[in-house]
mmCIF file with all atom_site columns, C-alpha atoms in Angstrom:
data_model
loop_
_atom_site.group_PDB
_atom_site.id
_atom_site.type_symbol
_atom_site.label_atom_id
_atom_site.label_alt_id
_atom_site.label_comp_id
_atom_site.label_asym_id
_atom_site.label_entity_id
_atom_site.label_seq_id
_atom_site.pdbx_PDB_ins_code
_atom_site.Cartn_x
_atom_site.Cartn_y
_atom_site.Cartn_z
_atom_site.occupancy
_atom_site.B_iso_or_equiv
_atom_site.pdbx_formal_charge
_atom_site.auth_seq_id
_atom_site.auth_comp_id
_atom_site.auth_asym_id
_atom_site.auth_atom_id
_atom_site.pdbx_PDB_model_num
ATOM 1   C CA . UNK F 1 1   ? 102.304 -28.652 -147.102 1.00 44.00 ? 253 UNK F CA 1
ATOM 2   C CA . UNK F 1 2   ? 103.750 -31.799 -148.544 1.00 47.00 ? 254 UNK F CA 1
ATOM 3   C CA . UNK F 1 3   ? 106.884 -33.008 -146.693 1.00 46.00 ? 255 UNK F CA 1
ATOM 4   C CA . UNK F 1 4   ? 110.075 -34.038 -148.459 1.00 44.00 ? 256 UNK F CA 1
ATOM 5   C CA . UNK F 1 5   ? 111.210 -37.660 -148.526 1.00 48.00 ? 257 UNK F CA 1
ATOM 6   C CA . UNK F 1 6   ? 113.653 -38.556 -145.742 1.00 43.00 ? 258 UNK F CA 1
ATOM 7   C CA . UNK F 1 7   ? 116.705 -38.803 -148.029 1.00 43.00 ? 259 UNK F CA 1
ATOM 8   C CA . UNK F 1 8   ? 115.956 -35.363 -149.516 1.00 44.00 ? 260 UNK F CA 1
ATOM 9   C CA . UNK F 1 9   ? 115.654 -33.832 -146.037 1.00 40.00 ? 261 UNK F CA 1
ATOM 10  C CA . UNK F 1 10  ? 119.072 -35.271 -145.099 1.00 37.00 ? 262 UNK F CA 1
ATOM 11  C CA . UNK F 1 11  ? 120.655 -33.852 -148.268 1.00 43.00 ? 263 UNK F CA 1
ATOM 12  C CA . UNK F 1 12  ? 119.078 -30.446 -147.609 1.00 37.00 ? 264 UNK F CA 1
ATOM 13  C CA . UNK F 1 13  ? 120.357 -30.441 -144.035 1.00 37.00 ? 265 UNK F CA 1
ATOM 14  C CA . UNK F 1 14  ? 123.909 -31.324 -145.111 1.00 37.00 ? 266 UNK F CA 1
ATOM 15  C CA . UNK F 1 15  ? 123.889 -28.649 -147.807 1.00 41.00 ? 267 UNK F CA 1
ATOM 16  C CA . UNK F 1 16  ? 122.729 -26.038 -145.298 1.00 44.00 ? 268 UNK F CA 1
ATOM 17  C CA . UNK F 1 17  ? 125.401 -27.082 -142.789 1.00 37.00 ? 269 UNK F CA 1
ATOM 18  C CA . UNK F 1 18  ? 128.187 -26.878 -145.384 1.00 36.00 ? 270 UNK F CA 1
ATOM 19  C CA . UNK F 1 19  ? 126.981 -23.447 -146.505 1.00 41.00 ? 271 UNK F CA 1
ATOM 20  C CA . UNK F 1 20  ? 126.946 -22.208 -142.910 1.00 41.00 ? 272 UNK F CA 1
ATOM 21  C CA . UNK F 1 21  ? 130.424 -23.516 -142.205 1.00 38.00 ? 273 UNK F CA 1
ATOM 22  C CA . UNK F 1 22  ? 131.777 -21.948 -145.360 1.00 45.00 ? 274 UNK F CA 1
ATOM 23  C CA . UNK F 1 23  ? 131.051 -18.522 -143.935 1.00 49.00 ? 275 UNK F CA 1
ATOM 24  C CA . UNK F 1 24  ? 132.807 -19.154 -140.602 1.00 46.00 ? 276 UNK F CA 1
ATOM 25  C CA . UNK F 1 25  ? 136.370 -17.881 -140.310 1.00 48.00 ? 277 UNK F CA 1
ATOM 26  C CA . UNK F 1 26  ? 138.957 -20.339 -138.952 1.00 51.00 ? 278 UNK F CA 1
ATOM 27  C CA . UNK F 1 27  ? 139.530 -19.901 -135.220 1.00 51.00 ? 279 UNK F CA 1
ATOM 28  C CA . UNK F 1 28  ? 142.864 -21.703 -134.889 1.00 52.00 ? 280 UNK F CA 1
ATOM 29  C CA . UNK F 1 29  ? 144.799 -18.450 -135.378 1.00 58.00 ? 281 UNK F CA 1
ATOM 30  C CA . UNK F 1 30  ? 143.133 -17.007 -132.259 1.00 73.00 ? 282 UNK F CA 1
ATOM 31  C CA . UNK F 1 31  ? 143.589 -20.034 -130.002 1.00 77.00 ? 283 UNK F CA 1
ATOM 32  C CA . UNK F 1 32  ? 145.607 -19.478 -126.817 1.00 74.00 ? 284 UNK F CA 1
ATOM 33  C CA . UNK F 1 33  ? 148.532 -21.749 -126.151 1.00 78.00 ? 285 UNK F CA 1
ATOM 34  C CA . UNK F 1 34  ? 148.581 -23.315 -122.658 1.00 75.00 ? 286 UNK F CA 1
ATOM 35  C CA . UNK F 1 35  ? 151.131 -21.747 -120.353 1.00 76.00 ? 287 UNK F CA 1
ATOM 36  C CA . UNK F 1 36  ? 152.890 -24.030 -117.873 1.00 76.00 ? 288 UNK F CA 1
ATOM 37  C CA . UNK F 1 37  ? 154.296 -22.523 -114.679 1.00 78.00 ? 289 UNK F CA 1
ATOM 38  C CA . UNK F 1 38  ? 158.057 -22.621 -114.283 1.00 87.00 ? 290 UNK F CA 1
ATOM 39  C CA . UNK F 1 39  ? 158.375 -25.099 -111.407 1.00 90.00 ? 291 UNK F CA 1
ATOM 40  C CA . UNK F 1 40  ? 161.669 -25.178 -109.561 1.00 94.00 ? 292 UNK F CA 1
ATOM 41  C CA . UNK F 1 41  ? 163.324 -27.056 -106.710 1.00 94.00 ? 293 UNK F CA 1
ATOM 42  C CA . UNK F 1 42  ? 164.864 -25.084 -103.883 1.00 95.00 ? 294 UNK F CA 1
ATOM 43  C CA . UNK F 1 43  ? 167.322 -27.984 -103.546 1.00 94.00 ? 295 UNK F CA 1
ATOM 44  C CA . UNK F 1 44  ? 167.507 -31.553 -104.922 1.00 92.00 ? 296 UNK F CA 1
ATOM 45  C CA . UNK F 1 45  ? 165.552 -34.314 -103.234 1.00 92.00 ? 297 UNK F CA 1
ATOM 46  C CA . UNK F 1 46  ? 167.859 -36.098 -100.825 1.00 90.00 ? 298 UNK F CA 1
ATOM 47  C CA . UNK F 1 47  ? 169.856 -39.298 -100.921 1.00 88.00 ? 299 UNK F CA 1
ATOM 48  C CA . UNK F 1 48  ? 169.863 -41.520 -104.019 1.00 84.00 ? 300 UNK F CA 1
ATOM 49  C CA . UNK F 1 49  ? 169.599 -40.297 -107.616 1.00 88.00 ? 301 UNK F CA 1
ATOM 50  C CA . UNK F 1 50  ? 167.709 -43.543 -108.326 1.00 85.00 ? 302 UNK F CA 1
ATOM 51  C CA . UNK F 1 51  ? 164.952 -42.335 -106.009 1.00 87.00 ? 303 UNK F CA 1
ATOM 52  C CA . UNK F 1 52  ? 164.919 -38.796 -107.431 1.00 88.00 ? 304 UNK F CA 1
ATOM 53  C CA . UNK F 1 53  ? 164.490 -40.072 -110.992 1.00 88.00 ? 305 UNK F CA 1
ATOM 54  C CA . UNK F 1 54  ? 161.901 -42.750 -110.172 1.00 89.00 ? 306 UNK F CA 1
ATOM 55  C CA . UNK F 1 55  ? 159.215 -40.785 -108.359 1.00 92.00 ? 307 UNK F CA 1
ATOM 56  C CA . UNK F 1 56  ? 155.949 -42.711 -108.494 1.00 92.00 ? 308 UNK F CA 1
ATOM 57  C CA . UNK F 1 57  ? 153.483 -40.778 -106.358 1.00 93.00 ? 309 UNK F CA 1
ATOM 58  C CA . UNK F 1 58  ? 152.854 -37.686 -104.254 1.00 96.00 ? 310 UNK F CA 1
ATOM 59  C CA . UNK F 1 59  ? 150.150 -36.471 -101.886 1.00 96.00 ? 311 UNK F CA 1
ATOM 60  C CA . UNK F 1 60  ? 149.578 -33.505 -99.578  1.00 96.00 ? 312 UNK F CA 1
ATOM 61  C CA . UNK F 1 61  ? 147.906 -33.274 -96.196  1.00 96.00 ? 313 UNK F CA 1
ATOM 62  C CA . UNK F 1 62  ? 145.021 -30.832 -95.826  1.00 93.00 ? 314 UNK F CA 1
ATOM 63  C CA . UNK F 1 63  ? 147.045 -28.416 -93.712  1.00 93.00 ? 315 UNK F CA 1
ATOM 64  C CA . UNK F 1 64  ? 146.407 -24.784 -92.835  1.00 87.00 ? 316 UNK F CA 1
ATOM 65  C CA . UNK F 1 65  ? 147.978 -23.053 -94.714  1.00 89.00 ? 317 UNK F CA 1
ATOM 66  C CA . UNK F 1 66  ? 147.833 -25.632 -97.545  1.00 93.00 ? 318 UNK F CA 1
ATOM 67  C CA . UNK F 1 67  ? 150.666 -27.560 -99.223  1.00 95.00 ? 319 UNK F CA 1
ATOM 68  C CA . UNK F 1 68  ? 152.950 -27.350 -96.177  1.00 96.00 ? 320 UNK F CA 1
ATOM 69  C CA . UNK F 1 69  ? 153.129 -31.105 -95.609  1.00 97.00 ? 321 UNK F CA 1
ATOM 70  C CA . UNK F 1 70  ? 153.380 -33.309 -98.698  1.00 97.00 ? 322 UNK F CA 1
ATOM 71  C CA . UNK F 1 71  ? 154.915 -36.735 -99.254  1.00 97.00 ? 323 UNK F CA 1
ATOM 72  C CA . UNK F 1 72  ? 156.680 -38.099 -102.342 1.00 97.00 ? 324 UNK F CA 1
ATOM 73  C CA . UNK F 1 73  ? 157.419 -41.801 -102.869 1.00 96.00 ? 325 UNK F CA 1
ATOM 74  C CA . UNK F 1 74  ? 159.632 -43.709 -105.271 1.00 93.00 ? 326 UNK F CA 1
ATOM 75  C CA . UNK F 1 75  ? 159.777 -47.288 -106.527 1.00 89.00 ? 327 UNK F CA 1
ATOM 76  C CA . UNK F 1 76  ? 163.490 -47.827 -105.931 1.00 87.00 ? 328 UNK F CA 1
ATOM 77  C CA . UNK F 1 77  ? 164.304 -47.266 -102.242 1.00 92.00 ? 329 UNK F CA 1
ATOM 78  C CA . UNK F 1 78  ? 163.031 -48.014 -98.737  1.00 95.00 ? 330 UNK F CA 1
ATOM 79  C CA . UNK F 1 79  ? 162.135 -44.445 -97.858  1.00 96.00 ? 331 UNK F CA 1
ATOM 80  C CA . UNK F 1 80  ? 159.863 -41.544 -98.765  1.00 96.00 ? 332 UNK F CA 1
ATOM 81  C CA . UNK F 1 81  ? 160.438 -37.814 -98.389  1.00 97.00 ? 333 UNK F CA 1
ATOM 82  C CA . UNK F 1 82  ? 158.418 -34.851 -97.212  1.00 98.00 ? 334 UNK F CA 1
ATOM 83  C CA . UNK F 1 83  ? 158.174 -31.661 -99.236  1.00 97.00 ? 335 UNK F CA 1
ATOM 84  C CA . UNK F 1 84  ? 156.253 -28.396 -99.287  1.00 97.00 ? 336 UNK F CA 1
ATOM 85  C CA . UNK F 1 85  ? 155.083 -26.105 -102.073 1.00 96.00 ? 337 UNK F CA 1
ATOM 86  C CA . UNK F 1 86  ? 155.349 -22.303 -102.047 1.00 95.00 ? 338 UNK F CA 1
ATOM 87  C CA . UNK F 1 87  ? 153.992 -20.773 -105.219 1.00 92.00 ? 339 UNK F CA 1
ATOM 88  C CA . UNK F 1 88  ? 155.854 -22.649 -107.949 1.00 93.00 ? 340 UNK F CA 1
ATOM 89  C CA . UNK F 1 89  ? 158.771 -23.695 -105.733 1.00 96.00 ? 341 UNK F CA 1
ATOM 90  C CA . UNK F 1 90  ? 159.089 -27.225 -104.337 1.00 96.00 ? 342 UNK F CA 1
ATOM 91  C CA . UNK F 1 91  ? 160.951 -27.380 -101.034 1.00 97.00 ? 343 UNK F CA 1
ATOM 92  C CA . UNK F 1 92  ? 162.190 -30.916 -100.220 1.00 96.00 ? 344 UNK F CA 1
ATOM 93  C CA . UNK F 1 93  ? 162.014 -31.835 -96.536  1.00 96.00 ? 345 UNK F CA 1
ATOM 94  C CA . UNK F 1 94  ? 162.961 -34.711 -94.266  1.00 97.00 ? 346 UNK F CA 1
ATOM 95  C CA . UNK F 1 95  ? 163.375 -38.321 -95.373  1.00 97.00 ? 347 UNK F CA 1
ATOM 96  C CA . UNK F 1 96  ? 161.242 -40.922 -93.585  1.00 98.00 ? 348 UNK F CA 1
ATOM 97  C CA . UNK F 1 97  ? 162.227 -44.580 -93.481  1.00 97.00 ? 349 UNK F CA 1
ATOM 98  C CA . UNK F 1 98  ? 159.455 -47.007 -94.482  1.00 97.00 ? 350 UNK F CA 1
ATOM 99  C CA . UNK F 1 99  ? 161.263 -50.336 -94.479  1.00 95.00 ? 351 UNK F CA 1
ATOM 100 C CA . UNK F 1 100 ? 164.315 -51.531 -92.584  1.00 94.00 ? 352 UNK F CA 1
ATOM 101 C CA . UNK F 1 101 ? 167.636 -52.046 -94.343  1.00 90.00 ? 353 UNK F CA 1
ATOM 102 C CA . UNK F 1 102 ? 167.433 -55.656 -93.157  1.00 90.00 ? 354 UNK F CA 1
ATOM 103 C CA . UNK F 1 103 ? 164.580 -56.275 -95.603  1.00 89.00 ? 355 UNK F CA 1
ATOM 104 C CA . UNK F 1 104 ? 165.652 -58.241 -98.672  1.00 86.00 ? 356 UNK F CA 1
ATOM 105 C CA . UNK F 1 105 ? 164.232 -55.716 -101.161 1.00 85.00 ? 357 UNK F CA 1
ATOM 106 C CA . UNK F 1 106 ? 162.516 -52.367 -101.486 1.00 89.00 ? 358 UNK F CA 1
ATOM 107 C CA . UNK F 1 107 ? 158.733 -51.909 -101.169 1.00 92.00 ? 359 UNK F CA 1
ATOM 108 C CA . UNK F 1 108 ? 158.448 -50.790 -104.812 1.00 91.00 ? 360 UNK F CA 1
ATOM 109 C CA . UNK F 1 109 ? 156.180 -47.939 -103.702 1.00 93.00 ? 361 UNK F CA 1
ATOM 110 C CA . UNK F 1 110 ? 153.759 -46.956 -106.458 1.00 92.00 ? 362 UNK F CA 1
ATOM 111 C CA . UNK F 1 111 ? 151.353 -44.570 -104.794 1.00 93.00 ? 363 UNK F CA 1
ATOM 112 C CA . UNK F 1 112 ? 150.637 -42.425 -101.776 1.00 95.00 ? 364 UNK F CA 1
ATOM 113 C CA . UNK F 1 113 ? 147.525 -40.751 -100.396 1.00 94.00 ? 365 UNK F CA 1
ATOM 114 C CA . UNK F 1 114 ? 146.425 -38.697 -97.406  1.00 95.00 ? 366 UNK F CA 1
ATOM 115 C CA . UNK F 1 115 ? 143.242 -39.039 -95.406  1.00 92.00 ? 367 UNK F CA 1
ATOM 116 C CA . UNK F 1 116 ? 141.987 -38.017 -91.972  1.00 91.00 ? 368 UNK F CA 1
ATOM 117 C CA . UNK F 1 117 ? 145.377 -37.501 -90.312  1.00 94.00 ? 369 UNK F CA 1
ATOM 118 C CA . UNK F 1 118 ? 147.250 -40.355 -92.026  1.00 94.00 ? 370 UNK F CA 1
ATOM 119 C CA . UNK F 1 119 ? 149.585 -40.708 -94.986  1.00 96.00 ? 371 UNK F CA 1
ATOM 120 C CA . UNK F 1 120 ? 149.313 -44.024 -96.831  1.00 94.00 ? 372 UNK F CA 1
ATOM 121 C CA . UNK F 1 121 ? 151.999 -45.581 -99.055  1.00 95.00 ? 373 UNK F CA 1
ATOM 122 C CA . UNK F 1 122 ? 151.311 -48.666 -101.151 1.00 93.00 ? 374 UNK F CA 1
ATOM 123 C CA . UNK F 1 123 ? 153.764 -51.058 -102.763 1.00 92.00 ? 375 UNK F CA 1
ATOM 124 C CA . UNK F 1 124 ? 153.227 -52.443 -106.253 1.00 88.00 ? 376 UNK F CA 1
ATOM 125 C CA . UNK F 1 125 ? 151.935 -55.772 -104.928 1.00 86.00 ? 377 UNK F CA 1
ATOM 126 C CA . UNK F 1 126 ? 153.392 -57.471 -107.972 1.00 84.00 ? 378 UNK F CA 1
ATOM 127 C CA . UNK F 1 127 ? 156.508 -58.541 -109.805 1.00 83.00 ? 379 UNK F CA 1
ATOM 128 C CA . UNK F 1 128 ? 159.029 -56.110 -111.226 1.00 77.00 ? 380 UNK F CA 1
ATOM 129 C CA . UNK F 1 129 ? 159.106 -55.510 -114.948 1.00 73.00 ? 381 UNK F CA 1
ATOM 130 C CA . UNK F 1 130 ? 162.834 -56.249 -115.288 1.00 72.00 ? 382 UNK F CA 1
ATOM 131 C CA . UNK F 1 131 ? 162.916 -59.196 -112.861 1.00 73.00 ? 383 UNK F CA 1
ATOM 132 C CA . UNK F 1 132 ? 159.754 -61.162 -113.686 1.00 71.00 ? 384 UNK F CA 1
ATOM 133 C CA . UNK F 1 133 ? 161.052 -64.372 -112.071 1.00 71.00 ? 385 UNK F CA 1
ATOM 134 C CA . UNK F 1 134 ? 161.297 -62.681 -108.665 1.00 75.00 ? 386 UNK F CA 1
ATOM 135 C CA . UNK F 1 135 ? 158.090 -62.876 -106.627 1.00 74.00 ? 387 UNK F CA 1
ATOM 136 C CA . UNK F 1 136 ? 159.063 -59.490 -105.093 1.00 80.00 ? 388 UNK F CA 1
ATOM 137 C CA . UNK F 1 137 ? 157.748 -60.208 -101.567 1.00 88.00 ? 389 UNK F CA 1
ATOM 138 C CA . UNK F 1 138 ? 158.626 -56.785 -100.121 1.00 90.00 ? 390 UNK F CA 1
ATOM 139 C CA . UNK F 1 139 ? 156.295 -55.097 -102.640 1.00 91.00 ? 391 UNK F CA 1
ATOM 140 C CA . UNK F 1 140 ? 153.275 -56.459 -100.728 1.00 91.00 ? 392 UNK F CA 1
ATOM 141 C CA . UNK F 1 141 ? 153.350 -53.653 -98.179  1.00 93.00 ? 393 UNK F CA 1
ATOM 142 C CA . UNK F 1 142 ? 150.772 -51.037 -97.294  1.00 92.00 ? 394 UNK F CA 1
ATOM 143 C CA . UNK F 1 143 ? 152.222 -48.412 -94.929  1.00 95.00 ? 395 UNK F CA 1
ATOM 144 C CA . UNK F 1 144 ? 150.598 -45.650 -92.961  1.00 94.00 ? 396 UNK F CA 1
ATOM 145 C CA . UNK F 1 145 ? 151.701 -43.119 -90.378  1.00 97.00 ? 397 UNK F CA 1
ATOM 146 C CA . UNK F 1 146 ? 149.860 -40.330 -88.531  1.00 96.00 ? 398 UNK F CA 1
ATOM 147 C CA . UNK F 1 147 ? 150.357 -36.585 -88.836  1.00 97.00 ? 399 UNK F CA 1
ATOM 148 C CA . UNK F 1 148 ? 148.751 -33.613 -87.137  1.00 97.00 ? 400 UNK F CA 1
ATOM 149 C CA . UNK F 1 149 ? 145.638 -32.615 -89.109  1.00 94.00 ? 401 UNK F CA 1
ATOM 150 C CA . UNK F 1 150 ? 146.477 -28.899 -88.993  1.00 94.00 ? 402 UNK F CA 1
ATOM 151 C CA . UNK F 1 151 ? 150.258 -28.832 -89.353  1.00 95.00 ? 403 UNK F CA 1
ATOM 152 C CA . UNK F 1 152 ? 150.908 -32.131 -91.139  1.00 96.00 ? 404 UNK F CA 1
ATOM 153 C CA . UNK F 1 153 ? 153.741 -32.890 -88.724  1.00 96.00 ? 405 UNK F CA 1
ATOM 154 C CA . UNK F 1 154 ? 154.163 -36.471 -87.439  1.00 98.00 ? 406 UNK F CA 1
ATOM 155 C CA . UNK F 1 155 ? 153.871 -36.927 -83.655  1.00 97.00 ? 407 UNK F CA 1
ATOM 156 C CA . UNK F 1 156 ? 157.164 -38.872 -83.646  1.00 98.00 ? 408 UNK F CA 1
ATOM 157 C CA . UNK F 1 157 ? 160.771 -38.055 -84.595  1.00 97.00 ? 409 UNK F CA 1
ATOM 158 C CA . UNK F 1 158 ? 161.249 -38.464 -88.341  1.00 97.00 ? 410 UNK F CA 1
ATOM 159 C CA . UNK F 1 159 ? 164.163 -40.788 -89.103  1.00 97.00 ? 411 UNK F CA 1
ATOM 160 C CA . UNK F 1 160 ? 165.886 -41.524 -92.399  1.00 96.00 ? 412 UNK F CA 1
ATOM 161 C CA . UNK F 1 161 ? 167.705 -44.521 -90.910  1.00 95.00 ? 413 UNK F CA 1
ATOM 162 C CA . UNK F 1 162 ? 165.206 -46.252 -88.594  1.00 96.00 ? 414 UNK F CA 1
ATOM 163 C CA . UNK F 1 163 ? 161.560 -47.186 -88.997  1.00 97.00 ? 415 UNK F CA 1
ATOM 164 C CA . UNK F 1 164 ? 159.845 -44.998 -86.403  1.00 97.00 ? 416 UNK F CA 1
ATOM 165 C CA . UNK F 1 165 ? 156.098 -44.385 -86.220  1.00 97.00 ? 417 UNK F CA 1
ATOM 166 C CA . UNK F 1 166 ? 155.332 -46.215 -89.487  1.00 97.00 ? 418 UNK F CA 1
ATOM 167 C CA . UNK F 1 167 ? 152.847 -49.097 -89.400  1.00 95.00 ? 419 UNK F CA 1
ATOM 168 C CA . UNK F 1 168 ? 152.787 -51.766 -92.092  1.00 94.00 ? 420 UNK F CA 1
ATOM 169 C CA . UNK F 1 169 ? 150.343 -54.389 -93.357  1.00 90.00 ? 421 UNK F CA 1
ATOM 170 C CA . UNK F 1 170 ? 151.565 -57.200 -95.589  1.00 90.00 ? 422 UNK F CA 1
ATOM 171 C CA . UNK F 1 171 ? 148.541 -59.516 -95.801  1.00 88.00 ? 423 UNK F CA 1
ATOM 172 C CA . UNK F 1 172 ? 145.145 -57.785 -96.032  1.00 85.00 ? 424 UNK F CA 1
ATOM 173 C CA . UNK F 1 173 ? 145.540 -55.942 -99.335  1.00 85.00 ? 425 UNK F CA 1
ATOM 174 C CA . UNK F 1 174 ? 147.534 -58.824 -100.794 1.00 88.00 ? 426 UNK F CA 1
ATOM 175 C CA . UNK F 1 175 ? 144.737 -61.231 -99.934  1.00 89.00 ? 427 UNK F CA 1
ATOM 176 C CA . UNK F 1 176 ? 142.098 -58.894 -101.373 1.00 86.00 ? 428 UNK F CA 1
ATOM 177 C CA . UNK F 1 177 ? 143.912 -58.644 -104.717 1.00 85.00 ? 429 UNK F CA 1
ATOM 178 C CA . UNK F 1 178 ? 144.397 -62.403 -104.813 1.00 88.00 ? 430 UNK F CA 1
ATOM 179 C CA . UNK F 1 179 ? 140.682 -62.932 -104.234 1.00 88.00 ? 431 UNK F CA 1
ATOM 180 C CA . UNK F 1 180 ? 139.668 -60.331 -106.841 1.00 84.00 ? 432 UNK F CA 1
ATOM 181 C CA . UNK F 1 181 ? 142.168 -61.349 -109.556 1.00 84.00 ? 433 UNK F CA 1
ATOM 182 C CA . UNK F 1 182 ? 143.189 -64.957 -108.938 1.00 88.00 ? 434 UNK F CA 1
ATOM 183 C CA . UNK F 1 183 ? 144.379 -65.478 -112.535 1.00 86.00 ? 435 UNK F CA 1
ATOM 184 C CA . UNK F 1 184 ? 146.597 -62.368 -112.520 1.00 85.00 ? 436 UNK F CA 1
ATOM 185 C CA . UNK F 1 185 ? 147.880 -62.356 -108.942 1.00 87.00 ? 437 UNK F CA 1
ATOM 186 C CA . UNK F 1 186 ? 151.672 -62.745 -108.560 1.00 86.00 ? 438 UNK F CA 1
ATOM 187 C CA . UNK F 1 187 ? 152.213 -63.175 -112.287 1.00 87.00 ? 439 UNK F CA 1
ATOM 188 C CA . UNK F 1 188 ? 154.853 -61.417 -114.465 1.00 84.00 ? 440 UNK F CA 1
ATOM 189 C CA . UNK F 1 189 ? 153.635 -58.303 -116.252 1.00 79.00 ? 441 UNK F CA 1
ATOM 190 C CA . UNK F 1 190 ? 154.278 -60.059 -119.563 1.00 79.00 ? 442 UNK F CA 1
ATOM 191 C CA . UNK F 1 191 ? 151.691 -62.639 -118.513 1.00 82.00 ? 443 UNK F CA 1
ATOM 192 C CA . UNK F 1 192 ? 149.151 -59.971 -117.600 1.00 80.00 ? 444 UNK F CA 1
ATOM 193 C CA . UNK F 1 193 ? 150.184 -59.918 -113.958 1.00 84.00 ? 445 UNK F CA 1
ATOM 194 C CA . UNK F 1 194 ? 148.447 -57.417 -111.656 1.00 83.00 ? 446 UNK F CA 1
ATOM 195 C CA . UNK F 1 195 ? 150.551 -54.476 -110.465 1.00 85.00 ? 447 UNK F CA 1
ATOM 196 C CA . UNK F 1 196 ? 149.355 -51.473 -108.439 1.00 86.00 ? 448 UNK F CA 1
ATOM 197 C CA . UNK F 1 197 ? 150.017 -48.067 -110.033 1.00 84.00 ? 449 UNK F CA 1
ATOM 198 C CA . UNK F 1 198 ? 148.055 -45.707 -107.788 1.00 86.00 ? 450 UNK F CA 1
ATOM 199 C CA . UNK F 1 199 ? 145.892 -45.287 -104.712 1.00 88.00 ? 451 UNK F CA 1
ATOM 200 C CA . UNK F 1 200 ? 143.296 -42.804 -103.434 1.00 86.00 ? 452 UNK F CA 1
ATOM 201 C CA . UNK F 1 201 ? 141.728 -42.541 -99.992  1.00 85.00 ? 453 UNK F CA 1
ATOM 202 C CA . UNK F 1 202 ? 138.911 -40.154 -99.100  1.00 76.00 ? 454 UNK F CA 1
ATOM 203 C CA . UNK F 1 203 ? 136.496 -39.496 -96.274  1.00 65.00 ? 455 UNK F CA 1
ATOM 204 C CA . UNK F 1 204 ? 135.112 -42.144 -93.960  1.00 54.00 ? 456 UNK F CA 1
ATOM 205 C CA . UNK F 1 205 ? 134.445 -44.641 -96.735  1.00 46.00 ? 457 UNK F CA 1
ATOM 206 C CA . UNK F 1 206 ? 134.998 -48.270 -95.947  1.00 54.00 ? 458 UNK F CA 1
ATOM 207 C CA . UNK F 1 207 ? 136.687 -48.845 -99.312  1.00 61.00 ? 459 UNK F CA 1
ATOM 208 C CA . UNK F 1 208 ? 139.423 -47.174 -101.301 1.00 63.00 ? 460 UNK F CA 1
ATOM 209 C CA . UNK F 1 209 ? 140.213 -47.402 -105.031 1.00 66.00 ? 461 UNK F CA 1
ATOM 210 C CA . UNK F 1 210 ? 143.505 -48.651 -106.412 1.00 67.00 ? 462 UNK F CA 1
ATOM 211 C CA . UNK F 1 211 ? 144.630 -48.594 -110.041 1.00 68.00 ? 463 UNK F CA 1
ATOM 212 C CA . UNK F 1 212 ? 146.161 -51.757 -111.458 1.00 66.00 ? 464 UNK F CA 1
ATOM 213 C CA . UNK F 1 213 ? 148.407 -51.896 -114.507 1.00 63.00 ? 465 UNK F CA 1
ATOM 214 C CA . UNK F 1 214 ? 148.112 -54.909 -116.771 1.00 55.00 ? 466 UNK F CA 1
ATOM 215 C CA . UNK F 1 215 ? 149.614 -55.638 -120.181 1.00 52.00 ? 467 UNK F CA 1
ATOM 216 C CA . UNK F 1 216 ? 146.223 -55.941 -121.832 1.00 50.00 ? 468 UNK F CA 1
ATOM 217 C CA . UNK F 1 217 ? 144.976 -52.739 -123.539 1.00 48.00 ? 469 UNK F CA 1
ATOM 218 C CA . UNK F 1 218 ? 142.895 -51.625 -120.569 1.00 46.00 ? 470 UNK F CA 1
ATOM 219 C CA . UNK F 1 219 ? 143.298 -50.468 -116.999 1.00 48.00 ? 471 UNK F CA 1
ATOM 220 C CA . UNK F 1 220 ? 141.232 -51.770 -114.127 1.00 50.00 ? 472 UNK F CA 1
ATOM 221 C CA . UNK F 1 221 ? 140.105 -49.844 -111.076 1.00 50.00 ? 473 UNK F CA 1
ATOM 222 C CA . UNK F 1 222 ? 139.092 -51.967 -108.134 1.00 49.00 ? 474 UNK F CA 1
ATOM 223 C CA . UNK F 1 223 ? 137.571 -51.041 -104.815 1.00 49.00 ? 475 UNK F CA 1
ATOM 224 C CA . UNK F 1 224 ? 139.503 -52.912 -102.141 1.00 47.00 ? 476 UNK F CA 1
ATOM 225 C CA . UNK F 1 225 ? 138.269 -53.101 -98.518  1.00 45.00 ? 477 UNK F CA 1
ATOM 226 C CA . UNK F 1 226 ? 139.922 -50.254 -96.677  1.00 42.00 ? 478 UNK F CA 1
ATOM 227 C CA . UNK F 1 227 ? 142.672 -50.984 -94.155  1.00 39.00 ? 479 UNK F CA 1
ATOM 228 C CA . UNK F 1 228 ? 141.730 -48.729 -91.236  1.00 36.00 ? 480 UNK F CA 1
ATOM 229 C CA . UNK F 1 229 ? 143.884 -50.612 -88.728  1.00 33.00 ? 481 UNK F CA 1
ATOM 230 C CA . UNK F 1 230 ? 147.049 -52.028 -90.241  1.00 33.00 ? 482 UNK F CA 1
#
């Protein structure tokens, strides 16, 4: 049998496809709308309204039962807060101080993660959007503190007023970002300055990923050497 020229085969295929589609009934009328659960707070998160309205990250320990020990951070104050989840109810818990009141600014916390008995909290490691002339030195903090792997409870008294049980590193991650992005390090966001927006830590890997926000139309994910001992 003689085959059709290529352009005729394409036309025949398109005509067949249109004819097939013409006999298909629209399915949009039968589509299910997504249903969001009705989340609620058992009580407001504590202390400042600035913190409650500027939440920047949350993470939960792998407790048994699950979701009994979670941490929420904000980019306005020097503290974080525990919470738990029961069904669709969020139960705020104790406030934990990350940085002393004597510090000249807040850590501008932008992410938190849990791994292997530790919560991690990372500062933005960059300049603030509304104060681009400020080098924002207190944002160059990476915090961690231990919790029980089963209960998620810290082995120290949780304090909202004093830094107890929280370790901090202010050089290793800062140096790694400077080495990886020398042109963007410590620059205003308007000049494409690097600024951390998230963090993830998993398993016994020697590296963890951070997400950096930049003003260019792309986001960069970088693996930064993991800080196991801060």
